[in-house]
mmCIF file of C-alpha atoms in Angstrom:
data_model
loop_
_atom_site.group_PDB
_atom_site.id
_atom_site.type_symbol
_atom_site.label_atom_id
_atom_site.label_comp_id
_atom_site.label_asym_id
_atom_site.label_seq_id
_atom_site.Cartn_x
_atom_site.Cartn_y
_atom_site.Cartn_z
ATOM 1 C CA UNK A 2 183.720 100.145 140.349
ATOM 2 C CA UNK A 3 183.301 102.844 142.961
ATOM 3 C CA UNK A 4 180.622 105.509 142.933
ATOM 4 C CA UNK A 5 181.375 108.988 144.232
ATOM 5 C CA UNK A 6 180.201 108.231 147.818
ATOM 6 C CA UNK A 7 182.339 105.074 147.798
ATOM 7 C CA UNK A 8 185.396 107.046 146.696
ATOM 8 C CA UNK A 9 184.881 109.381 149.648
ATOM 9 C CA UNK A 10 184.458 106.341 151.904
ATOM 10 C CA UNK A 11 187.755 104.825 150.717
ATOM 11 C CA UNK A 12 189.560 108.134 151.268
ATOM 12 C CA UNK A 13 188.039 108.283 154.745
ATOM 13 C CA UNK A 14 189.443 104.833 155.536
ATOM 14 C CA UNK A 15 192.905 105.951 154.395
ATOM 15 C CA UNK A 16 192.728 109.039 156.598
ATOM 16 C CA UNK A 17 191.545 106.901 159.525
ATOM 17 C CA UNK A 18 194.539 104.583 159.059
ATOM 18 C CA UNK A 19 196.936 107.542 158.989
ATOM 19 C CA UNK A 20 195.217 108.970 162.058
ATOM 20 C CA UNK A 21 195.547 105.640 163.882
ATOM 21 C CA UNK A 22 199.310 105.555 163.247
ATOM 22 C CA UNK A 23 199.669 109.154 164.432
ATOM 23 C CA UNK A 24 197.596 108.378 167.543
ATOM 24 C CA UNK A 25 199.736 105.325 168.299
ATOM 25 C CA UNK A 26 202.964 107.319 168.034
ATOM 26 C CA UNK A 27 201.555 110.174 170.118
ATOM 27 C CA UNK A 28 200.370 107.659 172.714
ATOM 28 C CA UNK A 29 203.848 106.137 172.985
ATOM 29 C CA UNK A 30 205.479 109.539 173.399
ATOM 30 C CA UNK A 31 202.904 110.866 175.877
ATOM 31 C CA UNK A 32 202.785 107.761 178.056
ATOM 32 C CA UNK A 33 206.550 107.410 177.922
ATOM 33 C CA UNK A 34 207.010 110.963 179.179
ATOM 34 C CA UNK A 35 204.283 110.798 181.848
ATOM 35 C CA UNK A 36 205.322 107.410 183.211
ATOM 36 C CA UNK A 37 209.023 108.106 182.690
ATOM 37 C CA UNK A 38 209.282 104.845 180.778
ATOM 38 C CA UNK A 39 212.544 104.388 178.920
ATOM 39 C CA UNK A 40 211.043 101.474 176.986
ATOM 40 C CA UNK A 41 208.118 103.525 175.630
ATOM 41 C CA UNK A 42 210.285 106.545 174.863
ATOM 42 C CA UNK A 43 212.886 104.413 173.093
ATOM 43 C CA UNK A 44 210.161 102.711 171.037
ATOM 44 C CA UNK A 45 208.698 106.119 170.189
ATOM 45 C CA UNK A 46 212.082 107.479 169.113
ATOM 46 C CA UNK A 47 212.899 104.386 167.042
ATOM 47 C CA UNK A 48 209.534 104.509 165.258
ATOM 48 C CA UNK A 49 210.115 108.153 164.348
ATOM 49 C CA UNK A 50 213.654 107.350 163.222
ATOM 50 C CA UNK A 51 212.429 104.538 160.940
ATOM 51 C CA UNK A 52 209.771 106.815 159.432
ATOM 52 C CA UNK A 53 212.359 109.560 158.858
ATOM 53 C CA UNK A 54 214.774 107.108 157.200
ATOM 54 C CA UNK A 55 211.989 105.842 154.913
ATOM 55 C CA UNK A 56 211.091 109.420 153.961
ATOM 56 C CA UNK A 57 214.712 110.332 153.183
ATOM 57 C CA UNK A 58 215.173 107.097 151.214
ATOM 58 C CA UNK A 59 212.041 107.764 149.179
ATOM 59 C CA UNK A 60 213.219 111.302 148.372
ATOM 60 C CA UNK A 61 216.677 110.029 147.438
ATOM 61 C CA UNK A 62 215.300 107.339 145.128
ATOM 62 C CA UNK A 63 212.948 109.842 143.520
ATOM 63 C CA UNK A 64 215.863 112.204 142.838
ATOM 64 C CA UNK A 65 218.205 109.452 141.619
ATOM 65 C CA UNK A 66 215.670 107.900 139.268
ATOM 66 C CA UNK A 67 213.901 111.113 138.299
ATOM 67 C CA UNK A 68 213.775 110.440 134.559
ATOM 68 C CA UNK A 69 212.615 106.866 134.997
ATOM 69 C CA UNK A 70 210.033 107.982 137.546
ATOM 70 C CA UNK A 71 208.654 110.478 135.025
ATOM 71 C CA UNK A 72 208.345 107.793 132.339
ATOM 72 C CA UNK A 73 206.712 105.308 134.714
ATOM 73 C CA UNK A 74 204.315 107.946 136.020
ATOM 74 C CA UNK A 75 203.293 108.921 132.506
ATOM 75 C CA UNK A 76 202.802 105.284 131.499
ATOM 76 C CA UNK A 77 200.717 104.663 134.603
ATOM 77 C CA UNK A 78 198.493 107.658 133.916
ATOM 78 C CA UNK A 79 197.963 106.526 130.330
ATOM 79 C CA UNK A 80 197.073 103.037 131.551
ATOM 80 C CA UNK A 81 194.421 104.407 133.906
ATOM 81 C CA UNK A 82 192.742 106.095 130.943
ATOM 82 C CA UNK A 83 193.046 103.227 128.472
ATOM 83 C CA UNK A 84 191.791 100.596 130.930
ATOM 84 C CA UNK A 85 189.354 102.390 133.199
ATOM 85 C CA UNK A 86 188.133 105.752 131.891
ATOM 86 C CA UNK A 87 184.455 105.553 130.944
ATOM 87 C CA UNK A 88 181.390 107.741 131.393
ATOM 88 C CA UNK A 89 181.395 111.447 132.227
ATOM 89 C CA UNK A 90 178.586 111.009 134.796
ATOM 90 C CA UNK A 91 180.121 112.087 138.103
ATOM 91 C CA UNK A 92 177.509 110.172 140.122
ATOM 92 C CA UNK A 93 177.894 106.835 138.339
ATOM 93 C CA UNK A 94 181.512 106.816 137.200
ATOM 94 C CA UNK A 95 184.173 104.663 138.790
ATOM 95 C CA UNK A 96 186.934 106.067 140.969
ATOM 96 C CA UNK A 97 189.455 106.480 138.145
ATOM 97 C CA UNK A 98 186.993 108.343 135.920
ATOM 98 C CA UNK A 99 186.019 110.624 138.790
ATOM 99 C CA UNK A 100 189.680 111.340 139.536
ATOM 100 C CA UNK A 101 190.415 112.211 135.914
ATOM 101 C CA UNK A 102 187.318 114.373 135.533
ATOM 102 C CA UNK A 103 188.141 116.442 138.611
ATOM 103 C CA UNK A 104 191.813 116.657 137.624
ATOM 104 C CA UNK A 105 191.046 117.852 134.095
ATOM 105 C CA UNK A 106 188.452 120.302 135.338
ATOM 106 C CA UNK A 107 190.743 121.824 137.972
ATOM 107 C CA UNK A 108 193.998 121.761 135.982
ATOM 108 C CA UNK A 109 192.423 122.892 132.686
ATOM 109 C CA UNK A 110 193.830 119.988 130.704
ATOM 110 C CA UNK A 111 192.719 116.937 128.732
ATOM 111 C CA UNK A 112 194.149 113.415 128.885
ATOM 112 C CA UNK A 113 197.796 112.669 129.587
ATOM 113 C CA UNK A 114 199.290 114.203 126.429
ATOM 114 C CA UNK A 115 196.081 115.476 124.819
ATOM 115 C CA UNK A 116 192.512 114.419 123.917
ATOM 116 C CA UNK A 117 193.721 111.563 121.691
ATOM 117 C CA UNK A 118 194.524 109.459 124.770
ATOM 118 C CA UNK A 119 190.806 108.745 125.187
ATOM 119 C CA UNK A 120 190.675 106.952 121.839
ATOM 120 C CA UNK A 121 192.621 104.129 123.528
ATOM 121 C CA UNK A 122 189.895 103.550 126.125
ATOM 122 C CA UNK A 123 187.359 100.869 125.153
ATOM 123 C CA UNK A 124 184.997 101.967 127.921
ATOM 124 C CA UNK A 125 185.074 105.561 126.710
ATOM 125 C CA UNK A 126 184.525 104.511 123.112
ATOM 126 C CA UNK A 127 181.486 102.470 124.187
ATOM 127 C CA UNK A 128 179.876 105.289 126.160
ATOM 128 C CA UNK A 129 180.943 108.497 124.400
ATOM 129 C CA UNK A 130 178.286 108.582 121.673
ATOM 130 C CA UNK A 131 179.205 111.383 119.284
ATOM 131 C CA UNK A 132 181.479 113.111 121.743
ATOM 132 C CA UNK A 133 185.131 113.669 120.881
ATOM 133 C CA UNK A 134 186.239 114.773 124.356
ATOM 134 C CA UNK A 135 184.778 114.511 127.879
ATOM 135 C CA UNK A 136 182.909 117.502 129.298
ATOM 136 C CA UNK A 137 185.715 117.883 131.857
ATOM 137 C CA UNK A 138 188.078 118.941 129.037
ATOM 138 C CA UNK A 139 185.843 121.890 128.145
ATOM 139 C CA UNK A 140 185.882 125.428 129.480
ATOM 140 C CA UNK A 141 183.148 125.401 132.115
ATOM 141 C CA UNK A 142 180.610 127.638 133.788
ATOM 142 C CA UNK A 143 180.289 125.122 136.638
ATOM 143 C CA UNK A 144 181.763 121.704 137.404
ATOM 144 C CA UNK A 145 181.379 119.545 134.258
ATOM 145 C CA UNK A 146 179.037 122.132 132.696
ATOM 146 C CA UNK A 147 180.600 123.273 129.385
ATOM 147 C CA UNK A 148 180.520 126.959 128.553
ATOM 148 C CA UNK A 149 179.847 125.924 124.967
ATOM 149 C CA UNK A 150 177.345 123.053 124.724
ATOM 150 C CA UNK A 151 178.879 121.920 121.461
ATOM 151 C CA UNK A 152 182.357 121.634 122.990
ATOM 152 C CA UNK A 153 182.339 117.840 123.630
ATOM 153 C CA UNK A 154 181.296 117.251 120.004
ATOM 154 C CA UNK A 155 183.319 119.993 118.337
ATOM 155 C CA UNK A 156 186.282 120.999 120.524
ATOM 156 C CA UNK A 157 188.485 123.950 119.639
ATOM 157 C CA UNK A 158 191.091 126.151 121.291
ATOM 158 C CA UNK A 159 188.388 128.685 122.108
ATOM 159 C CA UNK A 160 186.020 126.352 123.982
ATOM 160 C CA UNK A 161 188.265 123.640 125.474
ATOM 161 C CA UNK A 162 191.696 122.561 126.674
ATOM 162 C CA UNK A 163 191.736 119.513 124.403
ATOM 163 C CA UNK A 164 195.345 120.010 123.237
ATOM 164 C CA UNK A 165 196.749 120.588 126.730
ATOM 165 C CA UNK A 166 197.941 117.399 128.446
ATOM 166 C CA UNK A 167 197.526 116.893 132.177
ATOM 167 C CA UNK A 168 200.999 115.392 132.576
ATOM 168 C CA UNK A 169 202.698 118.663 131.637
ATOM 169 C CA UNK A 170 200.127 120.584 133.677
ATOM 170 C CA UNK A 171 200.986 118.500 136.749
ATOM 171 C CA UNK A 172 204.730 118.969 136.197
ATOM 172 C CA UNK A 173 204.215 122.731 135.849
ATOM 173 C CA UNK A 174 202.156 122.785 139.064
ATOM 174 C CA UNK A 175 204.822 120.839 140.959
ATOM 175 C CA UNK A 176 207.619 123.075 139.662
ATOM 176 C CA UNK A 177 205.640 126.219 140.509
ATOM 177 C CA UNK A 178 205.076 124.979 144.084
ATOM 178 C CA UNK A 179 208.418 123.194 144.522
ATOM 179 C CA UNK A 180 209.780 125.751 146.989
ATOM 180 C CA UNK A 181 206.734 125.307 149.209
ATOM 181 C CA UNK A 182 207.010 121.517 148.957
ATOM 182 C CA UNK A 183 210.718 121.637 149.862
ATOM 183 C CA UNK A 184 210.109 123.973 152.818
ATOM 184 C CA UNK A 185 207.303 121.774 154.158
ATOM 185 C CA UNK A 186 209.396 118.611 153.715
ATOM 186 C CA UNK A 187 212.390 120.159 155.506
ATOM 187 C CA UNK A 188 210.112 121.478 158.258
ATOM 188 C CA UNK A 189 208.556 118.057 158.830
ATOM 189 C CA UNK A 190 211.996 116.441 158.867
ATOM 190 C CA UNK A 191 213.342 118.936 161.410
ATOM 191 C CA UNK A 192 210.330 118.431 163.683
ATOM 192 C CA UNK A 193 210.862 114.669 163.515
ATOM 193 C CA UNK A 194 214.567 115.067 164.282
ATOM 194 C CA UNK A 195 213.745 117.293 167.249
ATOM 195 C CA UNK A 196 211.213 114.762 168.558
ATOM 196 C CA UNK A 197 213.750 111.922 168.203
ATOM 197 C CA UNK A 198 216.453 113.982 169.943
ATOM 198 C CA UNK A 199 214.163 114.958 172.832
ATOM 199 C CA UNK A 200 212.904 111.385 173.254
ATOM 200 C CA UNK A 201 216.413 109.979 173.624
ATOM 201 C CA UNK A 202 217.533 112.920 175.788
ATOM 202 C CA UNK A 203 214.610 112.247 178.117
ATOM 203 C CA UNK A 204 215.552 108.562 178.218
ATOM 204 C CA UNK A 205 219.083 109.506 179.211
ATOM 205 C CA UNK A 206 217.821 111.939 181.851
ATOM 206 C CA UNK A 207 215.529 109.298 183.361
ATOM 207 C CA UNK A 208 218.407 106.817 183.486
ATOM 208 C CA UNK A 209 220.679 109.393 185.105
ATOM 209 C CA UNK A 210 218.000 110.433 187.629
ATOM 210 C CA UNK A 211 217.343 106.833 188.632
ATOM 211 C CA UNK A 212 221.077 106.255 188.993
ATOM 212 C CA UNK A 213 221.358 109.243 191.337
ATOM 213 C CA UNK A 214 218.482 107.941 193.470
ATOM 214 C CA UNK A 215 220.283 104.647 193.888
#
């Protein structure tokens, strides 16, 4: 299990790995341009091309298998609750519990479909006491601080979001922001295409310049 500081540490490692890849690509492009190296520039362009192809392939597969992806995503989310969700303590909980607590608190939802998903979690059943829902499912004054202290033990529509599933909340959020997501994705793709085009154009120019010098 991961505590909250360990979750942050793992995220930091992921960001460091992404940063290392970006640094490597930038290094290839910069050194290739400064040293007028066709080898470095070609490698840089090919790396960007592979990344772009992988991105387009991933988007295509997601669109082609949209319904299946939805089912698999929902099943995966339900599995994370049934196998891993436990205590509500944000300082002692594992990574999955922390993720769910923050998600439910921010998205104003409870479980995948509703609060009944937690009944499938052995860890939750062992640690819940008399609670019916986690504090994160309640309307809050602060993070994990229920507006109504009785909410975890006696949830209702007026003091919690216990009937509102997070799966539908996530879908609604994605649909609401889909235009922004599409614009960003297209923008990133165009920048990558431009970088690939310029890299190979520079390679061609270097080759032509060297040919003229000969």
